[in-house]
XYZ file of C-alpha atoms in Angstrom:
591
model
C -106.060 -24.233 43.231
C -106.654 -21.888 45.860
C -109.610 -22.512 48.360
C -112.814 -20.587 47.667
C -115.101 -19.161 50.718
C -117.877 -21.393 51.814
C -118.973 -18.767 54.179
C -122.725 -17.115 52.986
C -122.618 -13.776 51.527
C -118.322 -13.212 50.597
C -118.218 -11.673 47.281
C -117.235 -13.537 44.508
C -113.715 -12.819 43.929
C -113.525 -12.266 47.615
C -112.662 -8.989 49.103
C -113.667 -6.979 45.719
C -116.423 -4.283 46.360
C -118.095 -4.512 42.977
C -118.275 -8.242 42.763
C -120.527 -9.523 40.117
C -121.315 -12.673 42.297
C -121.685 -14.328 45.907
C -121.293 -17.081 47.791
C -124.466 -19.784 48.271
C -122.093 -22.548 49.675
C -125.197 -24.912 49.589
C -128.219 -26.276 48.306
C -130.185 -24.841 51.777
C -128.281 -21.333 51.135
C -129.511 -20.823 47.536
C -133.351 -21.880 48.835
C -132.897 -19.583 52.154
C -131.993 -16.613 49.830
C -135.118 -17.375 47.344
C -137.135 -17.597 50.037
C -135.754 -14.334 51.489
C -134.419 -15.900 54.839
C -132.907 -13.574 57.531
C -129.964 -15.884 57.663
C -128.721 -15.412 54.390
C -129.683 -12.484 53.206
C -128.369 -9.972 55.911
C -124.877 -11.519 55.343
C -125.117 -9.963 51.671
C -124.388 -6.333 51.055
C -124.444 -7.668 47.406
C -124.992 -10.410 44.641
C -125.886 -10.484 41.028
C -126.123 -6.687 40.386
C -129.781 -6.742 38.526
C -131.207 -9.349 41.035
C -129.633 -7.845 44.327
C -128.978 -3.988 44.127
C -125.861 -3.283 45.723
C -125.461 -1.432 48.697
C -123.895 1.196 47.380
C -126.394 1.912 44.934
C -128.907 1.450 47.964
C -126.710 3.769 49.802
C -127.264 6.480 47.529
C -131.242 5.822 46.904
C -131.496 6.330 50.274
C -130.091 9.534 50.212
C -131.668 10.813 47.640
C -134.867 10.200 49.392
C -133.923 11.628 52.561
C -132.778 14.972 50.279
C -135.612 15.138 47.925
C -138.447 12.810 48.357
C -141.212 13.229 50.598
C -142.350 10.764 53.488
C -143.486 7.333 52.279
C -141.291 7.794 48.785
C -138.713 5.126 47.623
C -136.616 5.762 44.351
C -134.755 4.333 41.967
C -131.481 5.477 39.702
C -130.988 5.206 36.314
C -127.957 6.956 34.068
C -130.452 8.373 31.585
C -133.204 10.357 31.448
C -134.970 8.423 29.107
C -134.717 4.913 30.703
C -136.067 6.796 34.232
C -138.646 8.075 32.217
C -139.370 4.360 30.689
C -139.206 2.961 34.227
C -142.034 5.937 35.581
C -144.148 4.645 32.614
C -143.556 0.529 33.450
C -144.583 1.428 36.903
C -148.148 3.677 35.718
C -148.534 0.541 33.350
C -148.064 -1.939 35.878
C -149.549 -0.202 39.186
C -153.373 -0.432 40.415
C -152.508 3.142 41.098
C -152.960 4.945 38.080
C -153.074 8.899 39.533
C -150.141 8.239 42.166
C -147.251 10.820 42.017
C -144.209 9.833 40.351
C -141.961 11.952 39.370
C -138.148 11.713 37.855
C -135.609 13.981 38.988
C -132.366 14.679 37.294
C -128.998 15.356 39.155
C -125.538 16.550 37.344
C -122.199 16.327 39.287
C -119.682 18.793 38.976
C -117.836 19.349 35.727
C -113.966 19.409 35.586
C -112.294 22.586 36.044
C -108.384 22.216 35.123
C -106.718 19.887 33.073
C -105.914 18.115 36.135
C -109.163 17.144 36.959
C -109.517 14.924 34.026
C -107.954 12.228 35.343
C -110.241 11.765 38.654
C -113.582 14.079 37.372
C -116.464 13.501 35.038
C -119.300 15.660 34.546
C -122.657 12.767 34.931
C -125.959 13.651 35.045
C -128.279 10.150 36.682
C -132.615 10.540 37.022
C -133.698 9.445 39.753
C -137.523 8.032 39.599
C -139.487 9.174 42.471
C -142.525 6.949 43.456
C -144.895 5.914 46.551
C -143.720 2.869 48.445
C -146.033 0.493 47.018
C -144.295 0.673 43.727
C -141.336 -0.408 44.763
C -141.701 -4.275 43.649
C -142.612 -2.999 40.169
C -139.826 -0.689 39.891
C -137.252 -3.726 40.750
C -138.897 -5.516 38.104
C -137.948 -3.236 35.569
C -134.519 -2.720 37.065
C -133.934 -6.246 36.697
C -135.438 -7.033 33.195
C -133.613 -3.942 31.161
C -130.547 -3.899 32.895
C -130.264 -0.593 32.714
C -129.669 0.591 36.320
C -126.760 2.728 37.131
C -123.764 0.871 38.304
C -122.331 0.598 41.282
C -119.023 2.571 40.057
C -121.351 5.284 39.034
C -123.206 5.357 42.235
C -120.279 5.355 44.644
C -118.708 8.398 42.272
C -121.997 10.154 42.759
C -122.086 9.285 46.430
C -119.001 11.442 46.160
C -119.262 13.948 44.369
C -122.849 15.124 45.393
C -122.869 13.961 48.878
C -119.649 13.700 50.383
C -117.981 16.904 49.270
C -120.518 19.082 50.499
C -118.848 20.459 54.315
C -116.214 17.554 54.494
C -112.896 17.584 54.943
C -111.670 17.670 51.109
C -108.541 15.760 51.588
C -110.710 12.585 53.115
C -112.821 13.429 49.937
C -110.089 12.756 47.728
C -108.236 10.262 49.868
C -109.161 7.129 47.233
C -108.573 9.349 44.066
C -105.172 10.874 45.288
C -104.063 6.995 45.595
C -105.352 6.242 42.464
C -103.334 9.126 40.518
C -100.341 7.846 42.646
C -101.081 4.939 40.190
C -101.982 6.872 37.348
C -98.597 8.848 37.594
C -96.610 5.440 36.552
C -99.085 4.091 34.458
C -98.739 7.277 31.820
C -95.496 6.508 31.108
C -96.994 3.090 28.891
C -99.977 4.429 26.987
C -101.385 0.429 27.345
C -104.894 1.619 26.112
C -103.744 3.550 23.019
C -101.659 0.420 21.930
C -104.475 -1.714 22.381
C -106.128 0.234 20.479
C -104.008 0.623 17.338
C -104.832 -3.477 16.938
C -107.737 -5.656 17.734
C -105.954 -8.559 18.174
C -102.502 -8.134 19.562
C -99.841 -9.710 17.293
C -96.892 -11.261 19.139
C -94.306 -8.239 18.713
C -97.202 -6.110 19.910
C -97.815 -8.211 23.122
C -94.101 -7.570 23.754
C -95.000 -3.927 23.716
C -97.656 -4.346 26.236
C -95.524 -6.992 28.273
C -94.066 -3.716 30.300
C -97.459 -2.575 30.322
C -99.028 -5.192 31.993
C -96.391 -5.630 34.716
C -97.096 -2.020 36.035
C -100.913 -2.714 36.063
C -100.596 -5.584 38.400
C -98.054 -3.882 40.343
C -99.739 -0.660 40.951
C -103.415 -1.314 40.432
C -105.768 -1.073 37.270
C -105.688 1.933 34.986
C -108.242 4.200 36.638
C -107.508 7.639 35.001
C -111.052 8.554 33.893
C -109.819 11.115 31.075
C -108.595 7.455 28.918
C -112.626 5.958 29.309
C -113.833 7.304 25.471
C -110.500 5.421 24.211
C -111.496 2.371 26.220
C -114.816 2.463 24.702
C -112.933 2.677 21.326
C -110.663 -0.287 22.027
C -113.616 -2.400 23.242
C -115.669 -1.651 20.313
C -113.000 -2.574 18.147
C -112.011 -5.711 20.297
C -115.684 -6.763 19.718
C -116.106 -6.144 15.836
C -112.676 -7.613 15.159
C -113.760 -10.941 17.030
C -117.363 -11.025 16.234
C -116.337 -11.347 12.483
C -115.558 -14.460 11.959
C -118.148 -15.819 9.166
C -115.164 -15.953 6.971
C -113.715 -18.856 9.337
C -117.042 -21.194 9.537
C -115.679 -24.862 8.426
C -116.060 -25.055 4.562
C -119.770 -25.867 3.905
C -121.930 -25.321 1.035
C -125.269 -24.887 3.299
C -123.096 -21.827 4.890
C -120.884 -21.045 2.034
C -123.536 -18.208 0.334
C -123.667 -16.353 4.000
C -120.495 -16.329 4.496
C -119.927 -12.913 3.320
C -122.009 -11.392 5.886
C -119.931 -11.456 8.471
C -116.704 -10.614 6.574
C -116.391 -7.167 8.122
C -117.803 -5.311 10.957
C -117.536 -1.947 11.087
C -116.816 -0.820 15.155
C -119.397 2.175 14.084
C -122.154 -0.662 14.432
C -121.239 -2.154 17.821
C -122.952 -0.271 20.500
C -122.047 -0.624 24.140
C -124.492 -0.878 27.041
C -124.282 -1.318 31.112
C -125.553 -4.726 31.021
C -125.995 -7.765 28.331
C -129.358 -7.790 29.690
C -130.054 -4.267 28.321
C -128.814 -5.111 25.391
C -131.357 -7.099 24.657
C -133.893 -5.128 26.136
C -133.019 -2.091 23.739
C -132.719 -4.315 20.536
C -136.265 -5.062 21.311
C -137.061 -1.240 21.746
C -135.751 -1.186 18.784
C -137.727 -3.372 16.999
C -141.070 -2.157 18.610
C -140.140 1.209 17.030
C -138.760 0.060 13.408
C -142.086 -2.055 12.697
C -145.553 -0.328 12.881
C -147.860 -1.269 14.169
C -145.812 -3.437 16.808
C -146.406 -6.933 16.961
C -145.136 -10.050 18.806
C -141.902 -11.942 18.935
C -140.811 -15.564 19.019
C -138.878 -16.276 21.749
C -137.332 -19.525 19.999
C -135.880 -22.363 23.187
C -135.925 -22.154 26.620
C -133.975 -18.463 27.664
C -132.324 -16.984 30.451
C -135.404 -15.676 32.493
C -134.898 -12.181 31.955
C -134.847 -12.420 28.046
C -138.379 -14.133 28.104
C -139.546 -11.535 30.990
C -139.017 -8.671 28.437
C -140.932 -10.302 25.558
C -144.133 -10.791 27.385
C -144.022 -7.609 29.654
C -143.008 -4.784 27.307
C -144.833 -4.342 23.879
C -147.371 -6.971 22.296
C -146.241 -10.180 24.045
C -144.885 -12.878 23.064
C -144.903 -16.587 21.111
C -143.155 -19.324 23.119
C -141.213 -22.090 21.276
C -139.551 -23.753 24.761
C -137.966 -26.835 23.376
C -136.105 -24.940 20.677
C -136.617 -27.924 18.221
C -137.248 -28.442 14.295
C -140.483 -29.320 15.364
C -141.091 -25.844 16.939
C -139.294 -24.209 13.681
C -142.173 -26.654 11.650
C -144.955 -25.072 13.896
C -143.517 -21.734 13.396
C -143.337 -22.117 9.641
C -146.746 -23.114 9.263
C -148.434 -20.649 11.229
C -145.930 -18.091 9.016
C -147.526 -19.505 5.824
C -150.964 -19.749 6.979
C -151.036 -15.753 8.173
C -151.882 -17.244 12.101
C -148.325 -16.001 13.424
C -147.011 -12.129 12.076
C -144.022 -11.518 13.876
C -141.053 -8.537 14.056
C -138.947 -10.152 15.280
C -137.405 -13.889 16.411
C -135.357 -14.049 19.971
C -133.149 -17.167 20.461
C -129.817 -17.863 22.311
C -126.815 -19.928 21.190
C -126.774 -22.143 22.980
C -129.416 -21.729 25.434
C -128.516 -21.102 29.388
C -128.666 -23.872 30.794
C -129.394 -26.334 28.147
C -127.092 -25.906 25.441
C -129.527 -26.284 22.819
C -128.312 -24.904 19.788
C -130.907 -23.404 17.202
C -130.618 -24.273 13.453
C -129.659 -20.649 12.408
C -129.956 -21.187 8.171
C -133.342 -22.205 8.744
C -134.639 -19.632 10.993
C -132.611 -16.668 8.142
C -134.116 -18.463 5.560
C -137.817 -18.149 7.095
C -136.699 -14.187 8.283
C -135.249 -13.597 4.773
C -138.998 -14.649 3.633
C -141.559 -13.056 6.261
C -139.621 -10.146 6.733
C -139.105 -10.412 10.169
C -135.355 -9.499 12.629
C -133.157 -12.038 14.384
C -131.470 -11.379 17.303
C -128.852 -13.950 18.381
C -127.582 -13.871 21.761
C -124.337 -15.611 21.886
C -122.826 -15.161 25.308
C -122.249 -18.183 26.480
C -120.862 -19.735 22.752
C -119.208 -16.709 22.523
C -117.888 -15.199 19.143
C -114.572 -16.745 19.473
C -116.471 -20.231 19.449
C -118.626 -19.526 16.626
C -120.037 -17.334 14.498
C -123.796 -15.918 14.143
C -123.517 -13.181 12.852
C -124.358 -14.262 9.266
C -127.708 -15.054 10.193
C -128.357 -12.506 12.389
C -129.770 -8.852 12.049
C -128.597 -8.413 15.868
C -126.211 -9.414 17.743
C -126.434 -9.345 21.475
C -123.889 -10.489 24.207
C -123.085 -10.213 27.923
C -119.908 -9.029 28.127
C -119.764 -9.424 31.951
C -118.902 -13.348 31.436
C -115.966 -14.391 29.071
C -115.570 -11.217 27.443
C -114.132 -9.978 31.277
C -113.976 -12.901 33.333
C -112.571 -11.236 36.280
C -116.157 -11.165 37.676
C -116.134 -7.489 38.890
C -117.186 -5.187 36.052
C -121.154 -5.325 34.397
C -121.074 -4.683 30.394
C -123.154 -5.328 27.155
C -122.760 -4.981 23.353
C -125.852 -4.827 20.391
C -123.740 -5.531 16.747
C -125.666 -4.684 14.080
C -125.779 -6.461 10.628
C -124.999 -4.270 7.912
C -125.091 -6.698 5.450
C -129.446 -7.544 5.966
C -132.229 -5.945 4.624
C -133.791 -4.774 7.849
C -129.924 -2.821 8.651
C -131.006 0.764 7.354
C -133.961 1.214 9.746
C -131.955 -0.577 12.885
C -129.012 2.187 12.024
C -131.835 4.929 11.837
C -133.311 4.212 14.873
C -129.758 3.659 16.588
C -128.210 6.624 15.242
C -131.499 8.556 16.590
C -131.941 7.024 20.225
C -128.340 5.544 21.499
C -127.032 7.359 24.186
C -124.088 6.065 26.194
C -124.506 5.301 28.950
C -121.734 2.737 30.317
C -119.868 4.593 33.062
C -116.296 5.401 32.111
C -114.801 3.511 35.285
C -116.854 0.265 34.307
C -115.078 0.804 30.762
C -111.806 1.119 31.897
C -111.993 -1.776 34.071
C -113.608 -4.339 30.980
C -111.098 -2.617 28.396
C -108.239 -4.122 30.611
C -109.922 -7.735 31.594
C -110.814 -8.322 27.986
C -107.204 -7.878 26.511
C -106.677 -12.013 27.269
C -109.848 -12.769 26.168
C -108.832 -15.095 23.078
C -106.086 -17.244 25.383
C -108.806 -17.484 28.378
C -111.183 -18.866 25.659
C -109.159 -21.375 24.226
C -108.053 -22.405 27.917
C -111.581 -22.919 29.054
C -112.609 -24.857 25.973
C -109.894 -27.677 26.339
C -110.577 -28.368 30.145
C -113.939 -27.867 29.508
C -114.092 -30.927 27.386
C -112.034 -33.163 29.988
C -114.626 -32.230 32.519
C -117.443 -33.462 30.165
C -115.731 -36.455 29.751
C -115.597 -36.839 33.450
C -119.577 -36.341 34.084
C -120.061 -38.428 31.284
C -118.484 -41.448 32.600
C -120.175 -41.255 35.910
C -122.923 -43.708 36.455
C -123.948 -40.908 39.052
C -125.081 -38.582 36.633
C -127.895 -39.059 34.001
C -127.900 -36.491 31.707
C -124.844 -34.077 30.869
C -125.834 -31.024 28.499
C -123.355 -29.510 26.864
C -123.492 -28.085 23.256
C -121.100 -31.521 21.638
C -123.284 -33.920 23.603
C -126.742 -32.366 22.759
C -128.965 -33.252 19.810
C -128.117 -29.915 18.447
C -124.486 -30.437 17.554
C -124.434 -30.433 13.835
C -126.009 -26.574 13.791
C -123.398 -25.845 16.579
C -120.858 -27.333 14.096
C -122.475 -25.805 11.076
C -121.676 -22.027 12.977
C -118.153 -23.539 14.921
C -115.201 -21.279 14.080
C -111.971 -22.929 13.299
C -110.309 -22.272 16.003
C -113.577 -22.226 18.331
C -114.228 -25.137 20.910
C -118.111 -25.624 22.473
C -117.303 -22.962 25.792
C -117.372 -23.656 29.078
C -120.834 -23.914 30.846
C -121.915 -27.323 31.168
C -125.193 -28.911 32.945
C -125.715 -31.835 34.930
C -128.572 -33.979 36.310
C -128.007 -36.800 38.881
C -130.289 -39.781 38.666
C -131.141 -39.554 42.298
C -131.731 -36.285 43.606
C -129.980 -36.075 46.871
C -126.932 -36.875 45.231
C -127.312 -33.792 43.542
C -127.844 -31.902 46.818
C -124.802 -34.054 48.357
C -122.583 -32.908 45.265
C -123.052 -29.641 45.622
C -122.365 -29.202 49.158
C -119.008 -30.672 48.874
C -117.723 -29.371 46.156
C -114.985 -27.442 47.150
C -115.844 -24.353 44.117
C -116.908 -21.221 44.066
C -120.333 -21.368 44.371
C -122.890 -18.830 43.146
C -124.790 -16.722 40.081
C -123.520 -15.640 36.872
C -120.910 -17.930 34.450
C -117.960 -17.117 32.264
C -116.063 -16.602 35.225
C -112.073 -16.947 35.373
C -112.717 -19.434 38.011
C -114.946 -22.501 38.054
C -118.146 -21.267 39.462
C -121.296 -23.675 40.349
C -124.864 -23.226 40.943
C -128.324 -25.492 41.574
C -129.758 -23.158 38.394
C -133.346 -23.998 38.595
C -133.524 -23.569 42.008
C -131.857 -19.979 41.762
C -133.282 -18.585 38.321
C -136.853 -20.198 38.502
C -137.475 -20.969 42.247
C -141.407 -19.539 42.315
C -142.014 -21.495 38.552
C -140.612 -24.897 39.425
C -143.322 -26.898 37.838
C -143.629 -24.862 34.470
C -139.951 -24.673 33.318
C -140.341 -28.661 33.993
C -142.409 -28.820 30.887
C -139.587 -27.321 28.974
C -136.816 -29.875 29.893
C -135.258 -27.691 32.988
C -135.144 -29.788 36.394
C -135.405 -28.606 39.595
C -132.454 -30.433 40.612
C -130.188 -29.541 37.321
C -126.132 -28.168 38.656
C -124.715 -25.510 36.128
C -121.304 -25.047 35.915
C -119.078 -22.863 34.502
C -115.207 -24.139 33.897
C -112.784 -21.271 35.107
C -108.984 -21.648 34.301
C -107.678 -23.486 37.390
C -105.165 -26.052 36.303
C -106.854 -28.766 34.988
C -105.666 -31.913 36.459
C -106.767 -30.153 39.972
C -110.098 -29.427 38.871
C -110.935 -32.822 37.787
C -109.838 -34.046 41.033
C -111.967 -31.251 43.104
C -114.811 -32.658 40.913
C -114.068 -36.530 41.432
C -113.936 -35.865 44.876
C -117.009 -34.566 45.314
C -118.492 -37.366 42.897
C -116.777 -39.717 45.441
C -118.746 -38.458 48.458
C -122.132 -39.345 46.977
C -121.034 -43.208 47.626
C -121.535 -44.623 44.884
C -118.159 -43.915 42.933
């Protein structure tokens, strides 16, 4: 197992320029970077990209501000019009400043001119939302809760090809594109995306196909000819609907067995990709706020990853909080239904919850949507739809395709499935078929196409060492609590929704029963440490402390520690993991 950086601020992988994570090598690290310390933060040039914009989306803010914005004006970048415009409106919402300028300015690079050109040149138009200084905080908030900033793939292409080009010497313009086509140039001679695409799930004749394929990829560098991005999209979508379908494979169970056909087939035509998982949850709530009028609130249903909670209460009607995620919330929520005290469009809930692994009892929550009329969105990133299957009970399905899905931990992505087989599907497809744009950047497709093509072995990896690490935390008389979805109360509706071939995933939590050995563990552990999960490598993190530093005391009254360790198994060898981890464990003292 090769050594990961301990040093504050390396990208996670290291030397990779659009790294989805970084390093907080301690407890004191991850508190110094809540807490905004000089120390740690002006070693980072990047982190998670919603929390921490990256500097080369910064880079090009700032010179869009120094081009068209006036003294005192910040902005920020967006890929659509429409989601600048949303942003503009968040900030008038949100702002004491009601009459303050803010404007949103559209910019178009340069279309392709020869049939040459399609390999390195894309015609993109980003809006840029102009506004005074003292709106910055607000507009961060809603850069971070919808996700739906441009990338940083996008922004160094527009860097580029509006900034760069203009009076410089074209063949230093060009310089990272002409080695790229040096790539390119060997890589057309094995159409690797087209074969993909011909199969969602790549037989073992067809992986012998690809085997040649492969080899020149990690020879000469990923497929980066932008012209093959629209049949990336088209093997991802398919990649996703072929997996996602697997309500034909839940264990043989009569509670299940009248669902089962509605997740049979899913049609690629009703998987929609986005930038971020994160905005695809924001926009299946747009969606709902739009499909039911007059608006009204949702559920949020167990404890969520911040961000889906933060876009319940600040966009629309608000929210109803169920925290614990338990049949006793689903007995509150029921009564209220029948009484007329709760009218809901819709019901938010993840399975299983991040960082919990609480898994919701999905029949029961259809059965009382079926009856009040109300949507279901599942989130199922970290089970993941090789694990098990939601989609019968679900009018939406949302997922983070940044973790698992990739795993290589340097590409951002996001899909929205809909349910064709529910009531609520014509209206959903209406309002999709009216709104979606696409937006994911063709280099940020081309780079989650290729990741994703192992996604199935990866899985099945991560499950089984998954499970030997769970054993290991669960023997220690160090550690008091281990969540993880077979351990947790929860496990027969995780069962009830378990594919036949899925396992329980890879992100586990653990409490110690004194807290300094937590502290103690952490800074030994000889693991990548930082945000995000799903990772190809084991990646750690004091959660609470990182996703809910300023709320401490509240999420407490939900069941979330301050001093609770996430971690996310990677595909190290698994012998050498476990003794990385009983190492650690052994430096507490108290082995």
């Amino acid at each position: 197992m090769s050594t990961p950086s301990q040093e504050v601020g390396t990208p996670i992988p290291a030397n990779t320029a659009h790294a989805i994570s970084v390093t907080l090598p301690t407890w004191k690290a991850t508190v110094g970077y809540e807490e905004g310390h000089d120390w740690v933060v002006q070693k980072m040039n990047l982190g998670y990209p919603r929390f921490f914009i990256h500097s080369i989306v910064q880079d090009l803010a700032k010179r869009i501000e120094t081009k068209y914005g006036r003294q005192g004006e910040r902005c920020m970048v967006f890929p659509l019009y429409k989601v600048a415009k949303r942003c503009r409106e968040f900030i008038k919402e949100k702002s004491e400043d009601k009459t303050a300028a803010r404007r949103v300015l559209k910019l178009t690079t340069p279309a392709p001119v020869s049939d040459a050109d399609l390999s390195s040149i894309i015609e993109c138009t980003i809006a840029c939302v102009i506004f005074p200084l003292a709106d910055f905080a607000i507009a961060k908030q809603y850069w971070q809760h919808s996700g739906e900033g441009i990338s940083s793939r996008m922004a160094e292409y527009v860097v580029k090809e509006l900034f760069e080009k203009e009076g410089k010497d074209p063949s230093r313009v060009h310089s990272r594109h002409k080695q790229e086509l040096q790539a390119q140039q060997i890589q057309r001679k094995s159409p690797s995306i087209s074969a993909t695409i011909r199969s969602n799930s790549l037989s073992q004749n067809e992986g012998v196909d690809l085997e040649f394929n492969s080899f020149i990829e990690q020879k000469y560098g990923r497929v980066l000819d932008l012209k093959f991005a629209k049949h990336a999209k088209i093997a991802l979508r398919r990649r996703i609907s072929g997996n996602a379908g697997h309500a034909s494979d839940l264990k043989n169970n009569s509670d299940t067995e009248p669902l089962k056909k509605r997740g049979e087939h899913i049609s690629e035509d009703d998987v929609y990709l986005y930038p971020t998982g994160m905005a695809s949850i924001f926009n299946a709530h747009q969606a709902l706020l739009n499909i039911f009028e007059p608006a009204k609130k949702s559920v949020c249903y167990g404890f969520p990853y911040v961000d889906t909670l933060n876009i319940l209460r600040k966009f629309g009607p608000g929210c109803i909080f169920y925290g614990h995620g338990d049949d006793e919330s689903l007995d509150e929520l029921e009564e209220g239904l029948l009484t007329g005290e709760i009218d809901i469009m819709g019901l938010f809930c993840e399975c299983p919850s991040n960082p919990l692994l609480k898994t919701p009892n999905l029949p029961r929550i259809r059965e009382l949507a079926d009856k009040y009329g109300f949507a279901v969105v599942v989130d199922e990133t970290v089970g993941n739809f090789l694990n098990i299957s939601v989609f019968p009970y679900a009018d939406v399905v949302v997922s983070s395709l940044t973790k698992i899905f990739s795993g290589d931990s340097n590409v951002m992505g996001g899909s929205l499935i809909l349910n064709s087989s529910l009531p609520l599907y014509e209206k959903l497809k209406e309002y999709f078929t009216s709104n979606y744009e696409d937006n994911y950047w063709a280099e940020d497709a081309l780079y989650l196409e290729r990741n994703s093509r192992d996604f199935e072995t990866r899985s099945m990896k991560v499950n089984k060492t998954s499970l030997a690490v769970v054993d290991l935390f669960n023997k220690s008389p160090l550690i008091s609590h281990v969540f993880y979805p077979s351990l947790s109360e929860s496990k027969k509706y995780y069962d009830a929704i378990k594919t036949s071939s899925g396992g329980y995933g890879g992100l586990i939590s653990i409490l110690f029963g004194e807290p300094s050995d937590a502290i103690t563990f952490f800074d030994a552990i000889n693991l990548h440490k930082g945000p995000s999960l799903g990772t190809n490598f084991t990646l750690a993190c004091p959660y609470t402390i990182l996703a809910h530093y300023t709320e401490l005391e509240e999420v407490a009254e939900w069941g979330v520690d301050k001093n609770l360790i996430r971690i996310s198994i990677g595909l190290e060898d698994e012998e050498e993991l476990l003794e990385t981890l009983k190492k650690s464990l052994e430096g507490c003292g108290k082995v």
